């Protein structure tokens, strides 16, 4: 039998729902909702642009999620 190569499904969850939340609380909630990777980044961080299924990114300012996006 061939290995399952289908990418994991992402939660049906809007990243915008995390904006304005405390970063720690937002990360816990995202993991509870099924995001496999949650990445918190400072404003202006230099990151790679590859898309990763199941990853949620947070831009965090002063401990609060200022922006959130998939991939």
mmCIF file of N, CA, C and O in Angstrom, residues 1 4 6 11-12 16-17 19-21 23 29-30 36 39 41-42 46 49 54 61 66-71:
data_model
loop_
_atom_site.group_PDB
_atom_site.id
_atom_site.type_symbol
_atom_site.label_atom_id
_atom_site.label_comp_id
_atom_site.label_asym_id
_atom_site.label_seq_id
_atom_site.Cartn_x
_atom_site.Cartn_y
_atom_site.Cartn_z
ATOM 1 N N UNK A 1 0.848 -1.170 0.000
ATOM 2 C CA UNK A 1 0.000 0.000 0.000
ATOM 3 C C UNK A 1 0.897 1.238 0.000
ATOM 4 O O UNK A 1 1.857 1.324 0.762
ATOM 5 N N UNK A 4 0.354 7.588 2.540
ATOM 6 C CA UNK A 4 -0.591 8.689 2.376
ATOM 7 C C UNK A 4 0.210 9.976 2.223
ATOM 8 O O UNK A 4 0.885 10.417 3.158
ATOM 9 N N UNK A 6 -1.225 12.893 1.110
ATOM 10 C CA UNK A 6 -2.128 14.044 1.147
ATOM 11 C C UNK A 6 -1.712 14.974 2.285
ATOM 12 O O UNK A 6 -1.404 14.523 3.383
ATOM 13 N N UNK A 11 -7.513 23.719 9.895
ATOM 14 C CA UNK A 11 -8.764 24.038 10.583
ATOM 15 C C UNK A 11 -9.562 25.072 9.782
ATOM 16 O O UNK A 11 -8.973 25.924 9.122
ATOM 17 N N UNK A 12 -10.848 24.969 9.824
ATOM 18 C CA UNK A 12 -11.709 25.955 9.161
ATOM 19 C C UNK A 12 -11.886 27.118 10.125
ATOM 20 O O UNK A 12 -12.913 27.286 10.754
ATOM 21 N N UNK A 16 -8.028 36.035 11.133
ATOM 22 C CA UNK A 16 -8.413 37.347 11.657
ATOM 23 C C UNK A 16 -9.004 37.259 13.061
ATOM 24 O O UNK A 16 -8.953 38.219 13.817
ATOM 25 N N UNK A 17 -9.522 36.102 13.427
ATOM 26 C CA UNK A 17 -10.096 35.918 14.747
ATOM 27 C C UNK A 17 -9.072 35.945 15.877
ATOM 28 O O UNK A 17 -9.441 36.015 17.041
ATOM 29 N N UNK A 19 -6.433 38.230 15.867
ATOM 30 C CA UNK A 19 -5.915 39.600 15.987
ATOM 31 C C UNK A 19 -6.523 40.272 17.213
ATOM 32 O O UNK A 19 -7.728 40.199 17.445
ATOM 33 N N UNK A 20 -5.658 40.896 18.017
ATOM 34 C CA UNK A 20 -6.097 41.578 19.227
ATOM 35 C C UNK A 20 -6.026 40.717 20.477
ATOM 36 O O UNK A 20 -6.191 41.220 21.586
ATOM 37 N N UNK A 21 -5.756 39.425 20.317
ATOM 38 C CA UNK A 21 -5.657 38.528 21.473
ATOM 39 C C UNK A 21 -4.245 38.538 22.050
ATOM 40 O O UNK A 21 -3.281 38.785 21.336
ATOM 41 N N UNK A 23 -0.858 37.042 22.872
ATOM 42 C CA UNK A 23 -0.138 36.091 22.025
ATOM 43 C C UNK A 23 -0.142 34.674 22.601
ATOM 44 O O UNK A 23 -0.345 33.706 21.862
ATOM 45 N N UNK A 29 -5.054 28.639 21.821
ATOM 46 C CA UNK A 29 -6.323 28.460 21.122
ATOM 47 C C UNK A 29 -6.101 27.876 19.730
ATOM 48 O O UNK A 29 -6.817 26.963 19.303
ATOM 49 N N UNK A 30 -5.096 28.376 19.020
ATOM 50 C CA UNK A 30 -4.808 27.871 17.670
ATOM 51 C C UNK A 30 -4.454 26.382 17.710
ATOM 52 O O UNK A 30 -4.927 25.598 16.881
ATOM 53 N N UNK A 36 -1.186 22.748 13.316
ATOM 54 C CA UNK A 36 -0.049 21.911 13.678
ATOM 55 C C UNK A 36 1.186 22.731 14.014
ATOM 56 O O UNK A 36 2.009 22.311 14.815
ATOM 57 N N UNK A 39 3.474 30.012 14.630
ATOM 58 C CA UNK A 39 4.735 30.756 14.641
ATOM 59 C C UNK A 39 4.467 32.200 15.040
ATOM 60 O O UNK A 39 3.694 32.891 14.384
ATOM 61 N N UNK A 41 6.004 35.927 15.500
ATOM 62 C CA UNK A 41 7.099 36.697 14.919
ATOM 63 C C UNK A 41 7.043 38.146 15.369
ATOM 64 O O UNK A 41 5.952 38.715 15.506
ATOM 65 N N UNK A 42 8.199 38.781 15.543
ATOM 66 C CA UNK A 42 8.195 40.208 15.854
ATOM 67 C C UNK A 42 7.900 41.009 14.580
ATOM 68 O O UNK A 42 8.080 40.502 13.468
ATOM 69 N N UNK A 46 12.237 38.884 9.149
ATOM 70 C CA UNK A 46 12.530 38.346 7.820
ATOM 71 C C UNK A 46 12.261 36.844 7.875
ATOM 72 O O UNK A 46 12.846 36.131 8.692
ATOM 73 N N UNK A 49 9.135 32.550 2.499
ATOM 74 C CA UNK A 49 7.766 32.717 2.019
ATOM 75 C C UNK A 49 7.117 31.409 1.556
ATOM 76 O O UNK A 49 6.064 31.429 0.954
ATOM 77 N N UNK A 54 -1.210 23.922 7.319
ATOM 78 C CA UNK A 54 -1.377 23.700 8.750
ATOM 79 C C UNK A 54 -0.595 24.646 9.643
ATOM 80 O O UNK A 54 -0.586 24.478 10.850
ATOM 81 N N UNK A 61 3.057 42.267 18.605
ATOM 82 C CA UNK A 61 3.553 43.558 19.093
ATOM 83 C C UNK A 61 3.104 43.728 20.533
ATOM 84 O O UNK A 61 1.913 43.635 20.825
ATOM 85 N N UNK A 66 -0.960 41.264 16.310
ATOM 86 C CA UNK A 66 -1.297 42.424 15.483
ATOM 87 C C UNK A 66 -1.737 41.999 14.078
ATOM 88 O O UNK A 66 -2.471 42.726 13.413
ATOM 89 N N UNK A 67 -1.290 40.819 13.655
ATOM 90 C CA UNK A 67 -1.599 40.316 12.328
ATOM 91 C C UNK A 67 -1.507 38.799 12.377
ATOM 92 O O UNK A 67 -0.678 38.254 13.108
ATOM 93 N N UNK A 68 -2.337 38.107 11.608
ATOM 94 C CA UNK A 68 -2.301 36.651 11.553
ATOM 95 C C UNK A 68 -2.576 36.199 10.121
ATOM 96 O O UNK A 68 -3.397 36.798 9.430
ATOM 97 N N UNK A 69 -1.850 35.154 9.693
ATOM 98 C CA UNK A 69 -2.064 34.623 8.347
ATOM 99 C C UNK A 69 -1.660 33.156 8.299
ATOM 100 O O UNK A 69 -0.879 32.683 9.090
ATOM 101 N N UNK A 70 -2.239 32.458 7.303
ATOM 102 C CA UNK A 70 -1.945 31.037 7.096
ATOM 103 C C UNK A 70 -0.637 30.872 6.347
ATOM 104 O O UNK A 70 -0.239 31.737 5.571
ATOM 105 N N UNK A 71 -0.030 29.704 6.533
ATOM 106 C CA UNK A 71 1.099 29.297 5.720
ATOM 107 C C UNK A 71 2.416 29.466 6.318
ATOM 108 O O UNK A 71 3.437 29.299 5.847
#
